[in-house]
Amino acid sequence: MSLHFVTDLGDQAVILLLVVVGLVLLLAGWWRGALAWWVAVPATLGAVLVAKMSTMACQNLMPPVGLLSPSGHTASAAVVYGGVLALVLGGRHFGLAVLGGLAVALVVGFTRVALDVHTLADVVAGGLIGTTGVAALAWAAGPRPALRRGWIGMAAAMLAVLVLFHGRHVYAEMQISRMSQQIWPLTLCAGH
């Protein structure tokens, strides 16, 4: 398995999984799980966006730890795959779900550093954001109901999305950098 194959598990297909998993949860009748999913995952992705824009615009204020742009791939993979694990395990295994998200963050983060796309500080930041999202999702979803057909449907839908969209790239880093230079200079970063 190549580094690119693994790192692509955190790309565009993850965004589509956001919709698919939430719909499957709704169709299976787990309203609380669907709501927790649709709040925690976008909030995590939003936190990555804000962190990226802040670090890109305020590099001159950042301590020299190598943090250039928190890894969105690492955070996305952690929250989505760790989040699905949290939903499958239910509230009783909160710690195991967070550890699963952390494991995914470590694997995807390793590929981002090995491919020389991010620094170690970038993937640590992305991993922390993603696993925080897993913890929030696991807590908010609460105990899971018995959803035998729901889990099979979720697995099938996730597999279909991954097969169809794996490796599709959303080259967003340049647009985020441009936006950060347009928005953040109006704040505290401009004066330094």
Coordinates of C-alpha atoms in Angstrom, one line a residue:
M1 CA 0.0 0.0 0.0
S2 CA 1.5 3.3 -1.0
L3 CA 1.8 6.5 1.1
H4 CA -0.4 8.3 -1.4
F5 CA -3.2 5.7 -1.1
V6 CA -3.2 6.0 2.7
T7 CA -2.9 9.8 2.7
D8 CA -5.8 10.1 0.3
L9 CA -8.1 8.5 2.9
G10 CA -8.3 12.0 4.4
D11 CA -9.1 13.9 1.2
Q12 CA -12.3 14.7 -0.7
A13 CA -14.1 11.4 0.0
V14 CA -14.1 12.4 3.7
I15 CA -16.3 15.4 2.9
L16 CA -18.8 13.1 1.1
L17 CA -18.7 10.6 4.0
L18 CA -20.0 13.5 6.1
V19 CA -23.2 13.5 4.2
V20 CA -23.5 9.7 3.6
V21 CA -23.0 8.7 7.2
G22 CA -25.4 11.3 8.5
L23 CA -28.1 10.2 6.1
V24 CA -27.6 6.5 6.9
L25 CA -28.0 7.4 10.6
L26 CA -31.2 9.3 9.9
L27 CA -32.6 6.5 7.8
A28 CA -31.8 4.0 10.5
G29 CA -33.7 6.2 13.0
W30 CA -30.8 7.4 15.2
W31 CA -31.6 11.1 15.2
R32 CA -29.2 11.9 18.1
G33 CA -26.3 10.2 16.4
A34 CA -27.0 11.9 13.1
L35 CA -27.2 15.3 14.8
A36 CA -24.0 14.7 16.7
W37 CA -22.3 13.6 13.5
W38 CA -23.5 16.6 11.5
V39 CA -22.4 19.0 14.3
A40 CA -19.1 17.4 15.4
V41 CA -17.5 16.7 12.0
P42 CA -18.2 20.1 10.4
A43 CA -17.1 21.8 13.6
T44 CA -13.9 19.9 13.5
L45 CA -13.3 20.8 9.9
G46 CA -14.1 24.4 10.7
A47 CA -11.6 24.4 13.5
V48 CA -9.0 23.1 11.1
L49 CA -9.9 25.9 8.6
V50 CA -9.6 28.6 11.3
A51 CA -6.3 27.1 12.6
K52 CA -4.9 27.0 9.0
M53 CA -5.9 30.6 8.3
S54 CA -4.5 31.8 11.6
T55 CA -1.1 30.1 11.2
M56 CA -0.8 31.1 7.6
A57 CA -1.6 34.8 8.2
C58 CA 0.3 35.1 11.5
Q59 CA 3.5 33.2 10.8
N60 CA 5.6 36.1 12.1
L61 CA 3.9 35.7 15.5
M62 CA 4.3 31.9 15.7
P63 CA 6.9 30.4 17.9
P64 CA 9.6 28.5 15.9
V65 CA 8.1 25.0 16.4
G66 CA 7.5 24.3 12.7
L67 CA 3.8 24.8 12.7
L68 CA 3.0 26.1 9.2
S69 CA -0.5 24.8 8.5
P70 CA -2.3 22.2 10.6
S71 CA -2.9 19.1 8.6
G72 CA -6.5 18.9 7.4
H73 CA -6.0 15.4 6.0
T74 CA -4.9 14.2 9.5
A75 CA -7.8 15.9 11.3
S76 CA -10.4 14.8 8.7
A77 CA -9.3 11.2 8.7
A78 CA -9.2 11.1 12.6
V79 CA -12.7 12.6 13.1
V80 CA -14.4 10.7 10.3
Y81 CA -13.0 7.2 10.9
G82 CA -12.6 7.6 14.6
G83 CA -16.1 9.1 14.6
V84 CA -17.6 6.1 12.8
L85 CA -15.9 3.9 15.4
A86 CA -17.4 6.0 18.2
L87 CA -20.9 5.5 16.6
V88 CA -20.4 1.8 16.2
L89 CA -19.1 1.3 19.7
G90 CA -21.5 3.6 21.4
G91 CA -21.0 5.6 24.6
R92 CA -19.7 2.7 26.7
H93 CA -16.3 2.7 24.8
F94 CA -15.6 6.4 24.6
G95 CA -11.8 6.0 25.3
L96 CA -11.5 3.2 22.6
A97 CA -13.1 5.5 20.0
V98 CA -10.7 8.3 20.8
L99 CA -7.8 5.9 20.7
G100 CA -9.0 4.7 17.3
G101 CA -9.2 8.3 16.0
L102 CA -5.7 8.9 17.4
A103 CA -4.4 5.7 15.6
V104 CA -5.9 7.0 12.3
A105 CA -4.3 10.4 12.9
L106 CA -0.9 8.8 13.5
V107 CA -1.1 6.7 10.3
V108 CA -2.3 9.5 8.0
G109 CA -0.1 12.1 9.8
F110 CA 2.9 9.9 9.1
T111 CA 2.1 9.8 5.4
R112 CA 1.8 13.6 5.3
V113 CA 5.2 14.0 6.9
A114 CA 6.8 11.3 4.7
L115 CA 5.4 12.9 1.6
D116 CA 6.9 16.2 2.7
V117 CA 3.5 17.9 2.6
H118 CA 3.4 18.9 6.3
T119 CA 5.7 19.2 9.3
L120 CA 5.5 17.1 12.4
A121 CA 4.0 20.1 14.2
D122 CA 1.3 20.4 11.5
V123 CA 0.2 16.8 11.8
V124 CA 0.3 16.9 15.6
A125 CA -2.0 20.0 15.5
G126 CA -4.3 18.3 13.0
G127 CA -4.4 15.1 15.0
L128 CA -5.3 17.0 18.2
I129 CA -8.1 18.8 16.4
G130 CA -9.4 15.6 14.9
T131 CA -9.3 13.5 18.0
T132 CA -11.0 16.3 20.0
G133 CA -13.7 16.0 17.4
V134 CA -14.0 12.3 18.0
A135 CA -14.3 12.9 21.7
A136 CA -17.1 15.5 21.2
L137 CA -18.9 13.2 18.8
A138 CA -18.7 10.2 21.1
W139 CA -20.0 12.3 24.0
A140 CA -22.8 14.0 22.0
A141 CA -24.1 10.8 20.3
G142 CA -24.6 9.0 23.5
P143 CA -25.5 5.3 23.7
R144 CA -26.3 3.7 20.4
P145 CA -29.5 1.9 19.7
A146 CA -29.6 -1.5 18.0
L147 CA -29.2 -0.7 14.3
R148 CA -28.4 -4.0 12.6
R149 CA -29.4 -2.8 9.1
G150 CA -28.1 0.7 9.7
W151 CA -24.5 -0.5 10.3
I152 CA -24.6 -2.7 7.1
G153 CA -26.0 0.3 5.2
M154 CA -23.4 2.6 6.6
A155 CA -20.6 0.2 5.8
A156 CA -21.8 -0.3 2.2
A157 CA -22.3 3.5 1.7
M158 CA -18.9 4.3 3.1
L159 CA -17.2 1.7 0.9
A160 CA -19.0 3.0 -2.2
V161 CA -17.9 6.6 -1.5
L162 CA -14.3 5.5 -0.8
V163 CA -14.1 3.4 -4.0
L164 CA -15.7 6.1 -6.2
F165 CA -13.9 9.1 -4.8
H166 CA -10.7 7.9 -3.2
G167 CA -7.8 9.9 -4.6
R168 CA -9.8 12.9 -5.8
H169 CA -8.1 16.0 -4.6
V170 CA -9.5 19.3 -3.5
Y171 CA -6.5 21.6 -3.8
A172 CA -7.8 24.0 -1.1
E173 CA -4.5 25.0 0.6
M174 CA -3.8 27.8 -1.8
Q175 CA -7.3 29.2 -1.6
I176 CA -7.1 29.0 2.3
S177 CA -3.8 30.9 2.2
R178 CA -5.2 33.6 0.0
M179 CA -8.3 34.0 2.2
S180 CA -6.1 34.1 5.3
Q181 CA -4.0 36.9 3.8
Q182 CA -7.2 38.9 3.0
I183 CA -9.1 38.3 6.2
W184 CA -6.6 38.1 9.1
P185 CA -4.5 41.2 8.2
L186 CA -7.5 43.2 9.4
T187 CA -7.0 41.7 12.9
L188 CA -4.1 41.6 15.4
C189 CA -1.7 39.9 13.0
A190 CA -1.5 43.0 10.8
G191 CA 0.1 45.2 13.5
H192 CA 3.1 42.9 14.1

